PDB file of C-alpha atoms in Angstrom:
ATOM      1  CA  UNK D1341     113.818 143.357  99.943  1.00 81.00           C
ATOM      2  CA  UNK D1342     112.633 141.377  96.900  1.00 89.00           C
ATOM      3  CA  UNK D1343     110.769 138.925  99.168  1.00 95.00           C
ATOM      4  CA  UNK D1344     108.898 141.821 100.765  1.00 95.00           C
ATOM      5  CA  UNK D1345     107.952 143.176  97.345  1.00 96.00           C
ATOM      6  CA  UNK D1346     106.616 139.739  96.372  1.00 97.00           C
ATOM      7  CA  UNK D1347     104.484 139.711  99.520  1.00 97.00           C
ATOM      8  CA  UNK D1348     103.227 143.217  98.712  1.00 97.00           C
ATOM      9  CA  UNK D1349     102.348 142.091  95.182  1.00 98.00           C
ATOM     10  CA  UNK D1350     100.459 139.102  96.576  1.00 98.00           C
ATOM     11  CA  UNK D1351      98.564 141.389  98.961  1.00 98.00           C
ATOM     12  CA  UNK D1352      97.470 143.600  96.068  1.00 98.00           C
ATOM     13  CA  UNK D1353      96.419 140.487  94.140  1.00 98.00           C
ATOM     14  CA  UNK D1354      94.496 139.255  97.182  1.00 98.00           C
ATOM     15  CA  UNK D1355      92.720 142.615  97.455  1.00 97.00           C
ATOM     16  CA  UNK D1356      91.620 142.566  93.816  1.00 97.00           C
ATOM     17  CA  UNK D1357      90.362 138.989  94.193  1.00 96.00           C
ATOM     18  CA  UNK D1358      88.388 139.987  97.295  1.00 95.00           C
ATOM     19  CA  UNK D1359      86.751 142.721  95.238  1.00 95.00           C
ATOM     20  CA  UNK D1360      86.083 140.378  92.318  1.00 94.00           C
ATOM     21  CA  UNK D1361      84.078 137.921  94.424  1.00 93.00           C
ATOM     22  CA  UNK D1362      81.637 140.737  95.207  1.00 93.00           C
ATOM     23  CA  UNK D1363      80.430 141.049  91.612  1.00 87.00           C
ATOM     24  CA  UNK D1364      76.691 141.812  91.641  1.00 85.00           C
ATOM     25  CA  UNK D1365      74.538 138.812  90.882  1.00 80.00           C
ATOM     26  CA  UNK D1366      76.942 136.432  92.554  1.00 81.00           C
ATOM     27  CA  UNK D1367      76.418 134.377  95.668  1.00 84.00           C
ATOM     28  CA  UNK D1368      77.533 137.152  98.040  1.00 92.00           C
ATOM     29  CA  UNK D1369      76.447 140.385  96.351  1.00 92.00           C
ATOM     30  CA  UNK D1370      72.796 139.946  95.475  1.00 88.00           C
ATOM     31  CA  UNK D1371      71.401 143.462  95.880  1.00 92.00           C
ATOM     32  CA  UNK D1372      69.279 145.060  93.186  1.00 90.00           C
ATOM     33  CA  UNK D1373      70.980 148.008  91.486  1.00 90.00           C
ATOM     34  CA  UNK D1374      68.397 148.462  88.728  1.00 89.00           C
ATOM     35  CA  UNK D1375      67.396 151.839  90.206  1.00 90.00           C
ATOM     36  CA  UNK D1376      70.826 153.319  89.433  1.00 91.00           C
ATOM     37  CA  UNK D1377      70.819 155.522  86.357  1.00 93.00           C
ATOM     38  CA  UNK D1378      72.830 154.241  83.384  1.00 91.00           C
ATOM     39  CA  UNK D1379      75.623 156.822  83.624  1.00 95.00           C
ATOM     40  CA  UNK D1380      76.038 156.272  87.374  1.00 94.00           C
ATOM     41  CA  UNK D1381      75.846 152.489  87.071  1.00 92.00           C
ATOM     42  CA  UNK D1382      78.323 152.260  84.198  1.00 94.00           C
ATOM     43  CA  UNK D1383      80.563 154.959  85.662  1.00 95.00           C
ATOM     44  CA  UNK D1384      80.870 153.042  88.926  1.00 94.00           C
ATOM     45  CA  UNK D1385      81.457 149.774  87.067  1.00 93.00           C
ATOM     46  CA  UNK D1386      84.113 151.423  84.919  1.00 96.00           C
ATOM     47  CA  UNK D1387      85.799 152.747  88.068  1.00 97.00           C
ATOM     48  CA  UNK D1388      85.807 149.253  89.622  1.00 96.00           C
ATOM     49  CA  UNK D1389      87.123 147.669  86.425  1.00 96.00           C
ATOM     50  CA  UNK D1390      89.914 150.247  86.173  1.00 97.00           C
ATOM     51  CA  UNK D1391      90.725 149.705  89.856  1.00 98.00           C
ATOM     52  CA  UNK D1392      91.068 145.991  89.165  1.00 97.00           C
ATOM     53  CA  UNK D1393      93.198 146.490  86.057  1.00 98.00           C
ATOM     54  CA  UNK D1394      95.433 148.991  87.853  1.00 98.00           C
ATOM     55  CA  UNK D1395      95.771 146.510  90.710  1.00 98.00           C
ATOM     56  CA  UNK D1396      97.102 143.843  88.341  1.00 98.00           C
ATOM     57  CA  UNK D1397      99.514 146.357  86.804  1.00 98.00           C
ATOM     58  CA  UNK D1398     100.612 147.361  90.300  1.00 98.00           C
ATOM     59  CA  UNK D1399     101.278 143.707  91.161  1.00 98.00           C
ATOM     60  CA  UNK D1400     103.757 143.656  88.297  1.00 98.00           C
ATOM     61  CA  UNK D1401     105.273 147.016  89.257  1.00 98.00           C
ATOM     62  CA  UNK D1402     105.865 145.716  92.776  1.00 98.00           C
ATOM     63  CA  UNK D1403     107.509 142.558  91.429  1.00 97.00           C
ATOM     64  CA  UNK D1404     109.963 144.572  89.348  1.00 97.00           C
ATOM     65  CA  UNK D1405     110.438 147.054  92.228  1.00 95.00           C
ATOM     66  CA  UNK D1406     109.389 150.040  90.113  1.00 97.00           C
ATOM     67  CA  UNK D1407     110.276 153.308  91.902  1.00 95.00           C
ATOM     68  CA  UNK D1408     106.618 154.436  92.061  1.00 97.00           C
ATOM     69  CA  UNK D1409     105.109 151.046  92.958  1.00 97.00           C
ATOM     70  CA  UNK D1410     104.783 151.803  96.676  1.00 97.00           C
ATOM     71  CA  UNK D1411     103.096 155.153  96.049  1.00 98.00           C
ATOM     72  CA  UNK D1412     100.677 153.645  93.505  1.00 98.00           C
ATOM     73  CA  UNK D1413      99.878 150.804  95.898  1.00 98.00           C
ATOM     74  CA  UNK D1414      99.044 153.286  98.654  1.00 98.00           C
ATOM     75  CA  UNK D1415      96.596 155.055  96.338  1.00 98.00           C
ATOM     76  CA  UNK D1416      94.999 151.756  95.347  1.00 98.00           C
ATOM     77  CA  UNK D1417      94.672 150.686  98.982  1.00 98.00           C
ATOM     78  CA  UNK D1418      92.935 153.972  99.831  1.00 98.00           C
ATOM     79  CA  UNK D1419      90.567 153.557  96.869  1.00 98.00           C
ATOM     80  CA  UNK D1420      89.662 150.017  97.961  1.00 98.00           C
ATOM     81  CA  UNK D1421      89.010 151.272 101.490  1.00 98.00           C
ATOM     82  CA  UNK D1422      86.809 154.102 100.215  1.00 98.00           C
ATOM     83  CA  UNK D1423      84.772 151.699  98.051  1.00 97.00           C
ATOM     84  CA  UNK D1424      84.004 149.474 101.046  1.00 98.00           C
ATOM     85  CA  UNK D1425      83.406 152.271 103.549  1.00 98.00           C
ATOM     86  CA  UNK D1426      80.955 154.206 101.379  1.00 97.00           C
ATOM     87  CA  UNK D1427      79.054 150.983 100.714  1.00 97.00           C
ATOM     88  CA  UNK D1428      78.995 149.946 104.381  1.00 97.00           C
ATOM     89  CA  UNK D1429      77.887 153.463 105.342  1.00 97.00           C
ATOM     90  CA  UNK D1430      75.006 153.233 102.867  1.00 95.00           C
ATOM     91  CA  UNK D1431      76.245 156.244 100.896  1.00 95.00           C
ATOM     92  CA  UNK D1432      76.812 154.572  97.525  1.00 95.00           C
ATOM     93  CA  UNK D1433      75.643 152.499  95.737  1.00 93.00           C
ATOM     94  CA  UNK D1434      72.078 152.670  97.006  1.00 91.00           C
ATOM     95  CA  UNK D1435      69.820 149.669  96.639  1.00 91.00           C
ATOM     96  CA  UNK D1436      66.315 148.858  97.838  1.00 91.00           C
ATOM     97  CA  UNK D1437      67.690 145.457  98.851  1.00 91.00           C
ATOM     98  CA  UNK D1438      69.450 145.390 102.219  1.00 93.00           C
ATOM     99  CA  UNK D1439      73.001 144.139 102.504  1.00 94.00           C
ATOM    100  CA  UNK D1440      73.137 140.510 103.574  1.00 94.00           C
ATOM    101  CA  UNK D1441      75.145 139.561 106.656  1.00 95.00           C
ATOM    102  CA  UNK D1442      77.746 137.675 104.576  1.00 94.00           C
ATOM    103  CA  UNK D1443      78.161 140.752 102.354  1.00 96.00           C
ATOM    104  CA  UNK D1444      78.632 143.003 105.379  1.00 97.00           C
ATOM    105  CA  UNK D1445      81.214 140.582 106.786  1.00 97.00           C
ATOM    106  CA  UNK D1446      83.073 140.383 103.462  1.00 97.00           C
ATOM    107  CA  UNK D1447      83.137 144.156 103.112  1.00 97.00           C
ATOM    108  CA  UNK D1448      84.513 144.544 106.643  1.00 98.00           C
ATOM    109  CA  UNK D1449      87.191 141.949 105.892  1.00 97.00           C
ATOM    110  CA  UNK D1450      87.978 143.552 102.527  1.00 98.00           C
ATOM    111  CA  UNK D1451      88.170 147.034 104.073  1.00 98.00           C
ATOM    112  CA  UNK D1452      90.504 145.666 106.742  1.00 98.00           C
ATOM    113  CA  UNK D1453      92.691 144.088 104.071  1.00 98.00           C
ATOM    114  CA  UNK D1454      92.872 147.442 102.278  1.00 98.00           C
ATOM    115  CA  UNK D1455      94.075 149.062 105.516  1.00 98.00           C
ATOM    116  CA  UNK D1456      96.584 146.252 106.042  1.00 98.00           C
ATOM    117  CA  UNK D1457      97.867 146.693 102.483  1.00 98.00           C
ATOM    118  CA  UNK D1458      98.308 150.429 103.042  1.00 98.00           C
ATOM    119  CA  UNK D1459     100.180 149.896 106.319  1.00 98.00           C
ATOM    120  CA  UNK D1460     102.332 147.142 104.819  1.00 98.00           C
ATOM    121  CA  UNK D1461     103.493 149.182 101.830  1.00 97.00           C
ATOM    122  CA  UNK D1462     103.960 152.252 104.015  1.00 97.00           C
ATOM    123  CA  UNK D1463     106.310 150.190 106.186  1.00 96.00           C
ATOM    124  CA  UNK D1464     108.137 149.000 103.068  1.00 94.00           C
ATOM    125  CA  UNK D1465     108.538 152.599 101.978  1.00 88.00           C
ATOM    126  CA  UNK D1466     110.121 153.480 105.315  1.00 88.00           C
ATOM    127  CA  UNK D1467     112.433 150.455 105.193  1.00 85.00           C
ATOM    128  CA  UNK D1468     113.532 151.297 101.664  1.00 71.00           C
ATOM    129  CA  UNK D1469     114.258 154.936 102.540  1.00 63.00           C
TER     130      UNK D1469
END
């Protein structure tokens, strides 16, 4: 079971790294978000930062097989999926700059990885029960 928890931890780490490469101003995410109001902009950034920090904490919780690690990982996977889906759907964040094709591809891949993470830890939860 410990090997499976290590794999789950690596999947969470992979998900947070996939999110990190989409930092605005980078080579993939180059949309203009200057139209977002300060509170909205910083609120969303704070949410993403906390999601990343919680992901790293969850990696550790999975490695030590904390009793709530699977549940926390499911929540994180859902949050990652929501972030990508609302962006792909054009709901939030809004930008006058269109999404580039590489960005769309990365967000589809990242959303798929979030689903895979959710399914993987759900399966672990059923095995451990």
